[in-house]
GROMACS .gro file of C-alpha atoms in nm:
model
  152
    1MET     CA    1   0.182  -0.035   0.474
    2LYS     CA    2   0.091   0.263   0.258
    3TRP     CA    3  -0.274   0.347   0.194
    4GLY     CA    4  -0.387   0.650   0.006
    5HIS     CA    5  -0.719   0.788  -0.110
    6ARG     CA    6  -0.800   1.086  -0.323
    7GLY     CA    7  -1.151   1.172  -0.425
    8HIS     CA    8  -1.045   1.490  -0.602
    9GLU     CA    9  -0.771   1.615  -0.830
   10PRO     CA   10  -0.437   1.709  -0.670
   11ALA     CA   11  -0.406   2.056  -0.518
   12GLY     CA   12  -0.374   2.323  -0.783
   13VAL     CA   13  -0.540   2.112  -1.053
   14ARG     CA   14  -0.898   2.189  -1.139
   15ALA     CA   15  -1.102   1.928  -1.318
   16LEU     CA   16  -1.358   2.034  -1.573
   17PRO     CA   17  -1.708   2.018  -1.424
   18HIS     CA   18  -1.813   1.732  -1.652
   19VAL     CA   19  -1.514   1.518  -1.551
   20ARG     CA   20  -1.550   1.304  -1.239
   21ARG     CA   21  -1.242   1.125  -1.108
   22HIS     CA   22  -1.169   0.904  -0.811
   23ALA     CA   23  -0.830   0.752  -0.721
   24ILE     CA   24  -0.707   0.520  -0.452
   25THR     CA   25  -0.359   0.385  -0.390
   26VAL     CA   26  -0.343   0.032  -0.251
   27PRO     CA   27  -0.048  -0.187  -0.149
   28LEU     CA   28   0.010  -0.483  -0.379
   29LEU     CA   29  -0.123  -0.740  -0.135
   30PRO     CA   30  -0.418  -0.980  -0.187
   31PRO     CA   31  -0.657  -0.793   0.050
   32SER     CA   32  -0.621  -0.486  -0.172
   33VAL     CA   33  -0.841  -0.645  -0.439
   34ARG     CA   34  -1.140  -0.619  -0.203
   35ILE     CA   35  -1.047  -0.266  -0.092
   36ALA     CA   36  -1.020  -0.152  -0.455
   37ARG     CA   37  -1.359  -0.306  -0.539
   38ILE     CA   38  -1.532  -0.137  -0.246
   39SER     CA   39  -1.377   0.199  -0.326
   40THR     CA   40  -1.467   0.165  -0.695
   41ALA     CA   41  -1.826   0.066  -0.611
   42GLU     CA   42  -1.862   0.378  -0.396
   43ALA     CA   43  -1.718   0.597  -0.672
   44LEU     CA   44  -1.945   0.447  -0.938
   45THR     CA   45  -2.250   0.508  -0.723
   46SER     CA   46  -2.147   0.869  -0.661
   47PHE     CA   47  -2.096   0.912  -1.038
   48GLY     CA   48  -2.451   0.790  -1.109
   49VAL     CA   49  -2.381   0.431  -1.215
   50ALA     CA   50  -2.653   0.217  -1.059
   51PRO     CA   51  -2.525  -0.043  -0.809
   52GLY     CA   52  -2.590  -0.393  -0.941
   53SER     CA   53  -2.626  -0.274  -1.301
   54SER     CA   54  -2.444  -0.470  -1.568
   55LEU     CA   55  -2.204  -0.176  -1.620
   56ALA     CA   56  -2.124  -0.154  -1.247
   57ASP     CA   57  -2.071  -0.532  -1.231
   58ALA     CA   58  -1.844  -0.523  -1.538
   59ALA     CA   59  -1.639  -0.235  -1.394
   60LEU     CA   60  -1.599  -0.413  -1.060
   61LEU     CA   61  -1.486  -0.733  -1.232
   62VAL     CA   62  -1.232  -0.531  -1.432
   63VAL     CA   63  -1.094  -0.375  -1.112
   64SER     CA   64  -1.070  -0.719  -0.950
   65GLU     CA   65  -0.885  -0.867  -1.248
   66LEU     CA   66  -0.644  -0.576  -1.292
   67VAL     CA   67  -0.558  -0.542  -0.923
   68SER     CA   68  -0.521  -0.921  -0.894
   69ASN     CA   69  -0.284  -0.915  -1.193
   70ALA     CA   70  -0.082  -0.635  -1.034
   71VAL     CA   71  -0.058  -0.826  -0.705
   72ARG     CA   72   0.045  -1.143  -0.891
   73HIS     CA   73   0.289  -0.996  -1.143
   74ALA     CA   74   0.405  -0.652  -1.029
   75ALA     CA   75   0.446  -0.681  -0.651
   76GLY     CA   76   0.818  -0.759  -0.683
   77HIS     CA   77   0.877  -0.428  -0.863
   78SER     CA   78   0.607  -0.204  -0.721
   79PRO     CA   79   0.498  -0.154  -0.359
   80ASP     CA   80   0.155  -0.029  -0.459
   81ALA     CA   81  -0.089   0.041  -0.740
   82GLU     CA   82  -0.309   0.337  -0.816
   83VAL     CA   83  -0.667   0.258  -0.915
   84THR     CA   84  -0.856   0.536  -1.092
   85VAL     CA   85  -1.217   0.567  -1.196
   86THR     CA   86  -1.299   0.849  -1.437
   87VAL     CA   87  -1.625   0.946  -1.603
   88ALA     CA   88  -1.594   1.197  -1.886
   89ALA     CA   89  -1.715   1.256  -2.241
   90GLY     CA   90  -1.959   0.964  -2.233
   91HIS     CA   91  -1.701   0.712  -2.112
   92LEU     CA   92  -1.615   0.531  -1.793
   93VAL     CA   93  -1.241   0.466  -1.769
   94ILE     CA   94  -1.085   0.230  -1.515
   95GLY     CA   95  -0.709   0.254  -1.472
   96VAL     CA   96  -0.467   0.046  -1.267
   97GLY     CA   97  -0.109   0.167  -1.261
   98ASP     CA   98   0.201   0.019  -1.103
   99GLN     CA   99   0.577   0.067  -1.116
  100ASP     CA  100   0.660  -0.268  -1.278
  101PRO     CA  101   0.865  -0.190  -1.590
  102HIS     CA  102   0.722  -0.493  -1.778
  103VAL     CA  103   0.459  -0.371  -2.024
  104MET     CA  104   0.245  -0.648  -2.167
  105ASP     CA  105   0.171  -0.655  -2.540
  106LEU     CA  106  -0.206  -0.668  -2.572
  107ALA     CA  107  -0.190  -0.691  -2.952
  108SER     CA  108   0.005  -1.019  -2.946
  109GLY     CA  109  -0.288  -1.212  -2.801
  110ALA     CA  110  -0.050  -1.368  -2.550
  111THR     CA  111  -0.239  -1.232  -2.252
  112GLY     CA  112  -0.387  -1.442  -1.978
  113GLU     CA  113  -0.750  -1.538  -1.934
  114GLY     CA  114  -0.814  -1.244  -1.698
  115LEU     CA  115  -0.704  -0.981  -1.950
  116ARG     CA  116  -0.906  -1.153  -2.223
  117THR     CA  117  -1.211  -1.131  -1.996
  118VAL     CA  118  -1.137  -0.762  -1.933
  119ALA     CA  119  -1.115  -0.699  -2.310
  120GLU     CA  120  -1.446  -0.881  -2.368
  121LEU     CA  121  -1.618  -0.675  -2.098
  122ALA     CA  122  -1.488  -0.351  -2.249
  123ALA     CA  123  -1.593  -0.458  -2.600
  124ALA     CA  124  -1.945  -0.529  -2.473
  125TYR     CA  125  -1.968  -0.155  -2.402
  126ASP     CA  126  -1.799  -0.044  -2.727
  127GLY     CA  127  -1.481   0.013  -2.527
  128ASP     CA  128  -1.122  -0.103  -2.535
  129VAL     CA  129  -0.816  -0.188  -2.331
  130SER     CA  130  -0.479  -0.018  -2.362
  131VAL     CA  131  -0.150  -0.007  -2.176
  132GLU     CA  132   0.036   0.321  -2.141
  133PRO     CA  133   0.381   0.385  -1.996
  134ALA     CA  134   0.376   0.569  -1.664
  135ALA     CA  135   0.367   0.945  -1.698
  136ARG     CA  136   0.640   0.981  -1.436
  137GLY     CA  137   0.917   0.730  -1.400
  138ARG     CA  138   0.893   0.361  -1.469
  139GLY     CA  139   0.587   0.144  -1.485
  140LYS     CA  140   0.261   0.137  -1.672
  141THR     CA  141  -0.112   0.190  -1.646
  142VAL     CA  142  -0.370  -0.046  -1.788
  143LEU     CA  143  -0.672   0.155  -1.904
  144VAL     CA  144  -1.013   0.003  -1.972
  145ARG     CA  145  -1.268   0.224  -2.145
  146PHE     CA  146  -1.643   0.162  -2.148
  147GLN     CA  147  -1.888   0.374  -2.344
  148LEU     CA  148  -2.162   0.479  -2.109
  149PRO     CA  149  -2.506   0.352  -2.211
  150GLY     CA  150  -2.694   0.626  -2.396
  151ALA     CA  151  -2.375   0.818  -2.479
  152GLN     CA  152  -2.289   0.849  -2.847
   0.00000   0.00000   0.00000
């Protein structure tokens, strides 16, 4: 079983001071949903998002849905998923990436109830949902952007 955790950028990469990023790699197994939620909650708190706030609750629900989807749909193609939490330029961005080559078409409206819920949560914070091909190799990352309250 492979577990990974990075609270900082990789060696040799310096983040801008106003960018905060947290990443954790979890195996695509059902218990990983809880691990990803706990790790995300800790990151949000360290980034100044109040525990129990509507934004924190929305972000945690998004992580649960996206990791659950990865466990359900990508586990046959990907041993693990990377969950990232980034705060920069007035936005909170949650990303869940895996190595499954199947990229869902969000524009078609043929997504499941979980992704519709994720899109509604993002929209409530003037955000959006996108799917990007993996930067290296096969796979994809689902990105959910929230505008931080008070950020314009």
